Short mmCIF file of C-alpha atoms in Angstrom, two decimals:
data_model
loop_
_atom_site.label_atom_id
_atom_site.label_comp_id
_atom_site.label_asym_id
_atom_site.label_seq_id
_atom_site.Cartn_x
_atom_site.Cartn_y
_atom_site.Cartn_z
CA MET A 1137 151.13 107.68 92.28
CA VAL A 1138 150.24 111.35 92.82
CA MET A 1139 150.55 112.66 96.38
CA GLN A 1140 147.86 115.10 97.47
CA GLU A 1141 146.96 116.74 100.75
CA LEU A 1142 144.08 114.85 102.30
CA ASN A 1143 140.62 116.39 102.42
CA PRO A 1144 138.14 113.72 103.59
CA ILE A 1145 135.20 115.75 102.28
CA THR A 1146 136.36 116.26 98.70
CA MET A 1147 138.55 113.19 98.20
CA PRO A 1148 137.14 111.04 95.34
CA LEU A 1149 136.16 107.64 96.67
CA ASP A 1150 136.76 105.54 93.58
CA GLY A 1151 139.63 103.35 92.45
CA HIS A 1152 142.56 102.68 94.77
CA ASN A 1153 143.62 105.29 97.31
CA LEU A 1154 146.32 105.25 99.97
CA ILE A 1155 145.94 107.61 102.91
CA GLU A 1156 149.15 108.12 104.89
CA ALA A 1157 148.30 109.07 108.45
CA SER A 1158 150.52 108.86 111.52
CA ALA A 1159 149.20 108.15 114.99
CA GLY A 1160 147.41 111.15 116.49
CA THR A 1161 146.67 112.81 113.14
CA GLY A 1162 142.96 112.00 113.03
CA LYS A 1163 143.06 108.65 111.25
CA THR A 1164 139.84 107.32 112.76
CA TYR A 1165 138.26 110.74 112.24
CA THR A 1166 139.02 110.39 108.53
CA ILE A 1167 137.63 106.85 108.35
CA THR A 1168 134.36 107.86 109.97
CA ALA A 1169 134.06 110.89 107.64
CA LEU A 1170 134.50 108.66 104.59
CA TYR A 1171 132.02 106.21 106.06
CA LEU A 1172 129.50 109.04 106.43
CA ARG A 1173 129.93 109.98 102.78
CA TYR A 1174 129.44 106.41 101.60
CA LEU A 1175 126.30 106.04 103.68
CA LEU A 1176 124.82 109.24 102.21
CA GLY A 1177 125.85 108.51 98.62
CA LEU A 1178 128.45 111.30 98.43
CA GLN A 1179 131.36 109.33 96.99
CA ILE A 1180 132.23 111.87 94.28
CA GLU A 1181 132.09 115.59 95.04
CA GLY A 1182 129.16 117.25 93.27
CA ILE A 1183 127.65 113.94 92.11
CA LYS A 1184 124.83 112.23 94.02
CA SER A 1185 125.34 108.47 94.02
CA GLU A 1186 123.23 105.65 95.38
CA PRO A 1187 123.62 105.53 99.19
CA LEU A 1188 125.31 102.39 100.43
CA THR A 1189 124.02 100.26 103.29
CA LEU A 1190 125.96 99.37 106.43
CA GLU A 1191 126.35 95.86 105.03
CA GLN A 1192 127.99 97.18 101.82
CA ILE A 1193 130.63 99.41 103.40
CA LEU A 1194 133.49 97.09 104.32
CA VAL A 1195 135.95 98.27 106.96
CA VAL A 1196 138.82 95.95 107.87
CA THR A 1197 141.28 96.33 110.71
CA PHE A 1198 143.65 93.99 112.56
CA THR A 1199 142.42 93.65 116.14
CA GLU A 1200 139.10 93.11 117.91
CA ALA A 1201 139.76 96.22 120.02
CA ALA A 1202 140.22 98.38 116.91
CA THR A 1203 137.07 96.91 115.39
CA SER A 1204 135.01 97.84 118.46
CA GLU A 1205 136.53 101.31 118.56
CA ILE A 1206 135.75 102.03 114.91
CA LYS A 1207 132.17 100.81 115.32
CA ASP A 1208 131.67 103.09 118.33
CA ARG A 1209 133.26 106.06 116.56
CA VAL A 1210 131.17 105.55 113.43
CA ARG A 1211 127.98 105.26 115.49
CA ASN A 1212 128.81 108.45 117.39
CA ARG A 1213 129.60 110.30 114.15
CA LEU A 1214 126.30 109.23 112.61
CA ILE A 1215 124.44 110.44 115.69
CA VAL A 1216 126.22 113.80 115.62
CA ALA A 1217 125.33 114.26 111.95
CA ARG A 1218 121.74 113.14 112.50
CA ASP A 1219 121.25 115.53 115.40
CA ALA A 1220 122.84 118.35 113.39
CA LEU A 1221 120.11 117.84 110.80
CA LEU A 1222 117.58 118.44 113.57
CA GLY A 1223 119.18 121.79 114.29
CA GLU A 1224 121.43 120.90 117.19
CA GLU A 1225 124.65 122.88 117.40
CA CYS A 1226 127.55 120.97 115.81
CA ASP A 1227 131.26 121.80 116.01
CA ASP A 1228 132.28 118.93 113.70
CA GLU A 1229 133.67 120.67 110.60
CA ALA A 1230 133.41 117.58 108.43
CA VAL A 1231 129.77 116.98 109.35
CA ASN A 1232 128.90 120.63 108.76
CA ALA A 1233 130.64 120.59 105.37
CA ILE A 1234 128.66 117.51 104.35
CA ILE A 1235 125.17 118.65 105.37
CA GLU A 1236 125.45 122.37 104.61
CA PRO A 1237 124.87 122.08 100.81
CA MET A 1238 121.81 119.81 101.26
CA ASP A 1239 118.31 121.01 100.38
CA GLU A 1240 115.27 120.10 102.46
CA ALA A 1241 114.53 116.85 100.63
CA GLN A 1242 118.14 115.73 100.86
CA ARG A 1243 118.19 116.53 104.57
CA LYS A 1244 115.12 114.39 105.18
CA GLN A 1245 116.63 111.48 103.29
CA ALA A 1246 119.94 111.91 105.10
CA PHE A 1247 118.18 111.93 108.48
CA VAL A 1248 116.45 108.63 107.71
CA LEU A 1249 119.71 107.04 106.57
CA LEU A 1250 121.73 108.31 109.53
CA ASP A 1251 119.07 107.41 112.10
CA ALA A 1252 118.71 103.89 110.71
CA GLY A 1253 122.47 103.51 110.49
CA ALA A 1254 123.09 104.60 114.08
CA LYS A 1255 120.48 102.11 115.32
CA SER A 1256 121.80 99.23 113.20
CA MET A 1257 125.57 99.43 113.72
CA ASP A 1258 125.62 95.81 114.87
CA ASP A 1259 124.96 94.94 111.23
CA ALA A 1260 127.90 97.02 109.95
CA ALA A 1261 130.53 95.18 107.89
CA ILE A 1262 133.38 96.20 110.21
CA PHE A 1263 135.61 93.18 110.79
CA THR A 1264 139.09 92.09 111.72
CA ILE A 1265 140.92 90.73 108.70
CA HIS A 1266 140.61 87.20 110.08
CA GLY A 1267 136.91 87.71 110.74
CA PHE A 1268 136.40 88.92 107.18
CA CYS A 1269 138.27 85.97 105.68
CA GLN A 1270 136.37 83.47 107.84
CA ARG A 1271 133.06 85.01 106.80
CA MET A 1272 133.97 84.92 103.10
CA LEU A 1273 135.13 81.31 103.24
CA LYS A 1274 131.87 80.26 104.91
CA GLN A 1275 129.60 82.31 102.67
CA HIS A 1276 131.40 81.15 99.52
CA ALA A 1277 132.40 77.63 100.56
CA PHE A 1278 131.74 76.22 97.08
CA GLU A 1279 133.92 78.77 95.25
CA SER A 1280 136.67 78.70 97.88
CA GLY A 1281 136.76 74.91 98.13
CA VAL A 1282 137.05 75.10 101.94
CA ALA A 1283 134.74 73.00 104.11
CA PHE A 1284 132.41 75.22 106.13
CA ASN A 1285 132.25 72.87 109.14
CA LEU A 1286 135.89 73.19 110.24
CA ASP A 1287 136.56 73.91 113.91
CA PHE A 1288 138.32 77.23 114.47
CA VAL A 1289 141.37 77.22 116.77
CA LEU A 1290 143.04 80.46 117.82
CA ASP A 1291 146.26 78.90 119.08
CA GLN A 1292 148.11 76.22 117.13
CA THR A 1293 151.17 76.16 119.40
CA GLU A 1294 150.41 72.63 120.59
CA LEU A 1295 150.11 71.38 117.02
CA LEU A 1296 153.31 73.16 116.03
CA ASN A 1297 155.26 71.68 118.95
CA GLU A 1298 153.92 68.23 118.12
CA ALA A 1299 154.97 68.58 114.47
CA LEU A 1300 158.37 69.94 115.54
CA LYS A 1301 159.05 66.89 117.70
CA ASP A 1302 157.94 64.60 114.88
CA PHE A 1303 160.40 66.34 112.57
CA TRP A 1304 163.19 66.09 115.13
CA ARG A 1305 162.73 62.34 115.54
CA GLY A 1306 162.67 61.76 111.79
CA PHE A 1307 165.58 64.11 111.07
CA VAL A 1308 168.10 63.78 113.90
CA TYR A 1309 167.79 60.12 114.97
CA PRO A 1310 168.97 58.61 111.63
CA LEU A 1311 172.06 60.88 111.42
CA ASN A 1312 175.55 59.59 112.15
CA MET A 1313 177.41 60.77 115.23
CA GLU A 1314 179.28 63.60 113.48
CA LYS A 1315 176.16 65.10 111.85
CA THR A 1316 174.14 64.66 115.02
CA GLN A 1317 176.74 66.60 116.98
CA ALA A 1318 176.76 69.33 114.31
CA VAL A 1319 172.99 69.71 114.70
CA LEU A 1320 173.11 69.64 118.51
CA ASP A 1321 175.83 72.31 118.55
CA ILE A 1322 173.32 74.66 116.89
CA TYR A 1323 169.98 73.37 118.17
CA PRO A 1324 170.52 71.40 121.41
CA VAL A 1325 166.83 70.45 121.77
CA PRO A 1326 163.77 70.54 119.46
CA GLU A 1327 162.41 73.59 121.27
CA SER A 1328 165.47 75.63 120.28
CA LEU A 1329 164.29 75.37 116.67
CA TYR A 1330 160.84 76.74 117.46
CA LYS A 1331 161.55 80.46 117.08
CA LYS A 1332 163.32 80.05 113.72
CA VAL A 1333 160.65 77.75 112.31
CA TYR A 1334 157.80 79.94 113.53
CA SER A 1335 159.45 83.00 111.96
CA ILE A 1336 159.66 81.25 108.58
CA LEU A 1337 156.10 79.92 108.76
CA ALA A 1338 154.75 83.34 109.75
CA LYS A 1339 156.16 84.85 106.54
CA GLN A 1340 154.58 82.47 104.06
CA SER A 1341 155.56 84.42 100.94
CA ALA A 1342 159.00 85.51 102.13
CA GLN A 1343 162.07 84.25 100.30
CA ILE A 1344 165.00 83.24 102.47
CA ILE A 1345 168.24 84.79 101.23
CA PRO A 1346 170.82 83.37 101.00
CA GLN A 1347 169.38 79.91 100.33
CA TYR A 1348 171.21 76.83 101.55
CA GLN A 1349 170.56 73.19 100.71
CA LEU A 1350 171.22 70.89 103.64
CA GLU A 1351 172.89 68.26 101.47
CA GLN A 1352 175.37 70.87 100.22
CA LEU A 1353 176.22 71.81 103.81
CA TRP A 1354 176.81 68.16 104.73
CA GLN A 1355 179.20 67.91 101.77
CA LEU A 1356 181.04 71.01 102.99
CA LYS A 1357 181.17 69.45 106.46
CA GLU A 1358 182.75 66.28 105.04
CA GLN A 1359 185.21 68.37 103.04
CA TYR A 1360 186.09 70.32 106.18
CA SER A 1361 186.66 67.13 108.19
CA SER A 1362 188.85 65.62 105.49
CA GLN A 1363 190.98 68.75 105.08
CA LEU A 1364 191.19 69.18 108.85
CA ILE A 1365 192.92 65.79 109.16
CA ASP A 1366 195.46 66.77 106.51
CA PHE A 1367 195.97 70.17 108.15
CA LYS A 1368 196.67 68.72 111.59
CA LYS A 1369 199.27 66.34 110.18
CA ALA A 1370 200.94 69.13 108.18
CA PHE A 1371 200.94 71.52 111.17
CA LEU A 1372 202.49 69.00 113.56
CA ALA A 1373 205.16 68.16 111.00
CA SER A 1374 206.00 71.84 110.45
CA SER A 1375 207.74 74.58 112.39
CA PHE A 1376 204.83 76.99 111.85
CA ALA A 1377 204.78 78.38 115.40
CA ALA A 1378 208.50 79.15 115.41
CA ASP A 1379 208.35 80.60 111.89
CA ILE A 1380 205.51 83.02 112.61
CA LEU A 1381 207.05 84.08 115.91
CA ALA A 1382 210.24 84.96 114.05
CA CYS A 1383 208.50 87.11 111.44
CA GLY A 1384 207.83 90.83 111.69
CA ILE A 1385 204.21 90.70 112.94
CA LYS A 1386 203.67 93.01 115.93
CA LYS A 1387 203.73 91.09 119.21
CA THR A 1388 200.39 92.57 120.21
CA ASN A 1389 198.65 90.73 117.37
CA ILE A 1390 196.66 87.69 118.52
CA ALA A 1391 198.11 85.57 115.70
CA VAL A 1392 201.57 85.56 117.34
CA LYS A 1393 200.52 85.45 120.97
CA GLU A 1394 201.84 82.45 122.87
CA ASN A 1395 198.41 81.44 124.15
CA SER A 1396 196.93 81.43 120.62
CA LEU A 1397 199.70 79.21 119.28
CA ASN A 1398 199.45 76.88 122.30
CA VAL A 1399 195.70 76.48 121.76
CA LEU A 1400 196.33 75.79 118.06
CA TYR A 1401 198.94 73.14 118.94
CA ASP A 1402 196.66 71.44 121.51
CA PHE A 1403 193.84 71.49 118.98
CA CYS A 1404 195.99 69.73 116.39
CA MET A 1405 197.00 67.11 118.96
CA SER A 1406 193.34 66.39 119.83
CA ASP A 1407 190.28 64.93 118.08
CA GLN A 1408 188.46 68.26 118.32
CA THR A 1409 186.92 69.70 115.16
CA ASN A 1410 186.18 73.28 116.23
CA LEU A 1411 189.05 75.66 116.90
CA ALA A 1412 188.11 78.47 119.31
CA ILE A 1413 190.65 81.01 120.56
CA GLY A 1414 189.99 83.80 123.04
CA SER A 1415 186.72 85.32 124.19
CA LYS A 1416 185.66 85.94 120.58
CA LYS A 1417 186.07 82.24 119.76
CA GLN A 1418 188.23 82.99 116.73
CA GLY A 1419 189.63 80.17 114.63
CA PHE A 1420 191.55 79.53 111.42
CA GLU A 1421 190.81 83.04 110.13
CA LEU A 1422 193.53 84.35 112.49
CA TRP A 1423 196.15 82.92 110.14
CA ALA A 1424 194.28 83.29 106.82
CA GLN A 1425 196.29 84.74 103.95
CA GLU A 1426 194.19 87.89 103.60
CA ARG A 1427 194.59 88.74 107.26
CA LEU A 1428 198.32 88.13 107.35
CA SER A 1429 198.78 90.19 104.15
CA ASP A 1430 197.70 93.39 105.91
CA PRO A 1431 200.77 95.68 106.22
CA LYS A 1432 199.28 97.33 109.30
CA ILE A 1433 199.94 94.29 111.48
CA TYR A 1434 203.68 94.32 110.73
CA LYS A 1435 206.55 96.24 112.24
CA LYS A 1436 207.97 98.99 110.08
CA GLY A 1437 209.98 97.60 107.17
CA ALA A 1438 209.11 93.96 107.94
CA ALA A 1439 208.32 91.55 105.10
CA VAL A 1440 204.87 89.96 104.80
CA PHE A 1441 204.86 86.49 106.35
CA ASP A 1442 204.54 83.59 103.92
CA HIS A 1443 204.19 79.91 104.75
CA ALA A 1444 203.06 76.71 103.05
CA LEU A 1445 200.27 76.25 105.65
CA LEU A 1446 198.58 79.60 104.99
CA PRO A 1447 196.43 78.31 102.07
CA LEU A 1448 195.20 75.51 104.37
CA PHE A 1449 194.33 77.99 107.12
CA THR A 1450 192.48 80.08 104.52
CA LYS A 1451 190.52 77.15 103.08
CA LEU A 1452 189.51 75.84 106.49
CA ALA A 1453 188.44 79.33 107.56
CA GLU A 1454 186.27 79.67 104.45
CA LEU A 1455 184.69 76.25 104.90
CA GLU A 1456 184.05 76.88 108.59
CA LYS A 1457 182.44 80.25 107.79
CA GLN A 1458 180.15 78.71 105.16
CA ILE A 1459 179.12 75.93 107.52
CA LYS A 1460 178.49 78.26 110.46
CA GLN A 1461 176.40 80.60 108.34
CA GLY A 1462 174.59 78.02 106.27
CA LEU A 1463 173.87 75.04 108.51
CA PRO A 1464 171.50 76.81 110.97
CA ILE A 1465 169.53 78.28 108.04
CA ALA A 1466 169.47 75.00 106.10
CA ILE A 1467 168.21 73.02 109.10
CA ALA A 1468 165.57 75.63 110.00
CA THR A 1469 164.41 75.87 106.37
CA LYS A 1470 164.14 72.09 106.05
CA ALA A 1471 162.26 71.93 109.34
CA ALA A 1472 159.87 74.70 108.32
CA HIS A 1473 159.04 73.05 104.98
CA TRP A 1474 158.46 69.68 106.63
CA ILE A 1475 156.42 71.11 109.51
CA LYS A 1476 154.31 73.21 107.14
CA GLN A 1477 153.14 70.09 105.34
CA ALA A 1478 152.75 68.18 108.60
CA LEU A 1479 150.52 70.94 110.01
CA ILE A 1480 148.32 70.84 106.92
CA THR A 1481 147.89 67.08 107.30
CA LYS A 1482 147.24 67.26 111.05
CA LYS A 1483 144.63 70.01 110.61
CA GLN A 1484 142.88 68.13 107.84
CA ASP A 1485 142.82 64.96 109.94
CA GLN A 1486 141.41 66.85 112.94
CA GLY A 1487 139.08 69.10 110.93
CA ILE A 1488 140.48 72.38 112.31
CA ILE A 1489 141.61 75.71 110.88
CA SER A 1490 143.80 78.49 112.35
CA PRO A 1491 143.63 82.29 111.90
CA ASP A 1492 146.55 82.31 109.44
CA ASP A 1493 144.91 79.51 107.46
CA LEU A 1494 141.91 81.76 106.87
CA LEU A 1495 144.05 84.28 104.99
CA ILE A 1496 146.01 81.64 103.09
CA TYR A 1497 142.90 79.75 101.97
CA LEU A 1498 141.06 82.88 100.83
CA HIS A 1499 144.12 84.15 98.95
CA LYS A 1500 144.57 80.74 97.36
CA ALA A 1501 140.90 80.66 96.34
CA LEU A 1502 141.09 84.15 94.82
CA THR A 1503 144.14 83.24 92.74
CA SER A 1504 142.73 79.89 91.56
CA GLN A 1505 140.89 79.23 88.30
CA SER A 1506 137.58 80.17 89.90
CA GLY A 1507 139.14 83.18 91.64
CA GLU A 1508 137.62 85.81 89.34
CA ALA A 1509 134.08 84.51 90.00
CA LEU A 1510 134.74 84.58 93.74
CA ALA A 1511 136.19 88.11 93.56
CA LYS A 1512 133.08 89.31 91.69
CA LYS A 1513 130.78 87.79 94.28
CA ILE A 1514 132.66 89.38 97.17
CA SER A 1515 132.93 92.80 95.52
CA GLY A 1516 129.24 92.53 94.70
CA CYS A 1517 128.55 92.29 98.43
CA TYR A 1518 131.05 95.04 99.26
CA PRO A 1519 131.27 97.74 96.56
CA VAL A 1520 133.69 99.69 98.76
CA ALA A 1521 136.35 98.84 101.33
CA MET A 1522 138.56 100.70 103.76
CA ILE A 1523 141.61 98.91 105.18
CA ASP A 1524 142.79 100.39 108.47
CA GLU A 1525 146.35 99.95 109.82
CA PHE A 1526 147.52 99.15 106.30
CA GLN A 1527 151.15 99.42 107.39
CA ASP A 1528 150.69 96.03 109.12
CA THR A 1529 149.64 94.35 105.86
CA ASP A 1530 151.71 91.54 104.38
CA PRO A 1531 151.74 90.33 100.73
CA ILE A 1532 149.00 87.74 101.28
CA GLN A 1533 146.67 90.21 102.98
CA TYR A 1534 147.25 92.85 100.31
CA GLY A 1535 146.83 90.22 97.61
CA ILE A 1536 143.35 89.40 98.90
CA PHE A 1537 142.02 92.96 98.68
CA ASN A 1538 143.93 93.92 95.57
CA THR A 1539 142.42 90.91 93.76
CA ILE A 1540 138.88 91.64 94.92
CA PHE A 1541 139.05 95.33 94.01
CA SER A 1542 141.54 95.21 91.14
CA GLN A 1543 138.99 96.11 88.46
CA PRO A 1544 136.18 98.05 90.13
CA SER A 1545 134.35 98.72 86.88
CA THR A 1546 134.10 95.02 86.04
CA LEU A 1547 133.96 93.31 89.41
CA ASN A 1548 130.59 94.88 90.21
CA ASP A 1549 128.26 95.55 87.32
CA SER A 1550 125.48 96.99 89.49
CA ASN A 1551 127.45 99.76 91.16
CA ASP A 1552 130.19 101.95 89.71
CA THR A 1553 131.49 103.13 93.07
CA SER A 1554 133.64 100.11 93.96
CA ALA A 1555 136.74 101.41 95.69
CA LEU A 1556 139.63 100.38 97.90
CA THR A 1557 140.95 102.92 100.38
CA MET A 1558 144.02 101.94 102.43
CA ILE A 1559 144.90 103.92 105.54
CA GLY A 1560 148.27 103.47 107.24
CA ASP A 1561 151.31 105.00 108.87
CA PRO A 1562 154.37 104.61 106.61
CA LYS A 1563 156.74 105.07 109.56
CA GLN A 1564 155.35 101.91 111.18
CA ALA A 1565 155.66 99.77 108.03
CA ILE A 1566 159.19 98.79 109.13
CA TYR A 1567 157.94 96.89 112.20
CA GLY A 1568 158.34 93.36 110.88
CA PHE A 1569 157.93 91.85 114.37
CA ARG A 1570 154.32 93.05 114.24
CA GLY A 1571 153.67 91.49 110.84
CA ALA A 1572 154.35 94.63 108.83
CA ASP A 1573 155.99 94.37 105.43
CA ILE A 1574 157.65 97.54 104.15
CA PHE A 1575 157.82 96.18 100.59
CA THR A 1576 154.09 95.47 100.51
CA TYR A 1577 153.38 99.00 101.77
CA ILE A 1578 155.63 100.54 99.12
#
């Protein structure tokens, strides 16, 4: 990719282009200038192309408010340019640069195009991304394989909560007491799973790293329980507390504090399975071999403490760490996979579709066997496209437009000006909470 300073008047409007523009740098000004050029057939500097209609110039953004704003700004820009052709004073540098080289005949044609465009902005192909996908699925129902009579629902929270409770009943109720308690320690009620599950479902193409299989975590849990029984017996039969107190570890270290050793003793005398010491809820890692091998915790000249129980402390600490890290992820992942399928079934049964479904279905259709035919039909309707707020684009959204405009010269045989222009602020591409995906932007 070659970086160039942006000039909206001379920039070639063919192929794929990425315009990096921060807030307050004239992003909408640039979009309306490019729109003006498309409408007048000035895609390539010095070459007169066929003017495009309002219906052919696709502009996609992410909110209804932004859609309305762009429509208003485009209409106002067209009016300014039209009136400038009539001789009215104009301080818009871009407009002046566009109309100045025109001869009389070109000015007359431009006036007609601009006047008609300003009066017909309601017909402009300026949509939210969900609006665009919904329109394409309806217009190309046969190629997309999506029924055109589905009811559109903006909020699927009720469906999601219903599916979550169904999962909870099917997942938690059959578990034994130990596994049930392990789940409830992490997710006390079904609703506590909601945020995790929603986060996974919202990032359809994201890969969860590290990956954990629930069955593997249950095996680790059983291993932990078995070794814990052996550890408690070994500890109670040993003189571990007296031995570690007699070694050269500094008395300020939590591992040799009386309260820590008392809690450890009480724990071994009880049926408890989770050791938690102090405000940080520390456990077996306090006496793990690696920790007790650190010379910094010893008095000067003291030997490193060694004991037959240290390998057991270490193993239990490792198992506990794996379980604590992996079990919440494994449960949430399992729930998300189950709920994803349940939502599909529920929506099919009820004949409804959500905003996110629109993107998923169109992307799926474009990457299917008939995807190339669908892409050609869509690019035939829209020879050019501008994607606003591109920093908020995720892999599925980018995949839709990249597929449609991947081969401009072949996707649209009747017009050689097919182009995809993406406008975004790279600094905002890190805002994942807003749907942005830095890797898609890059």
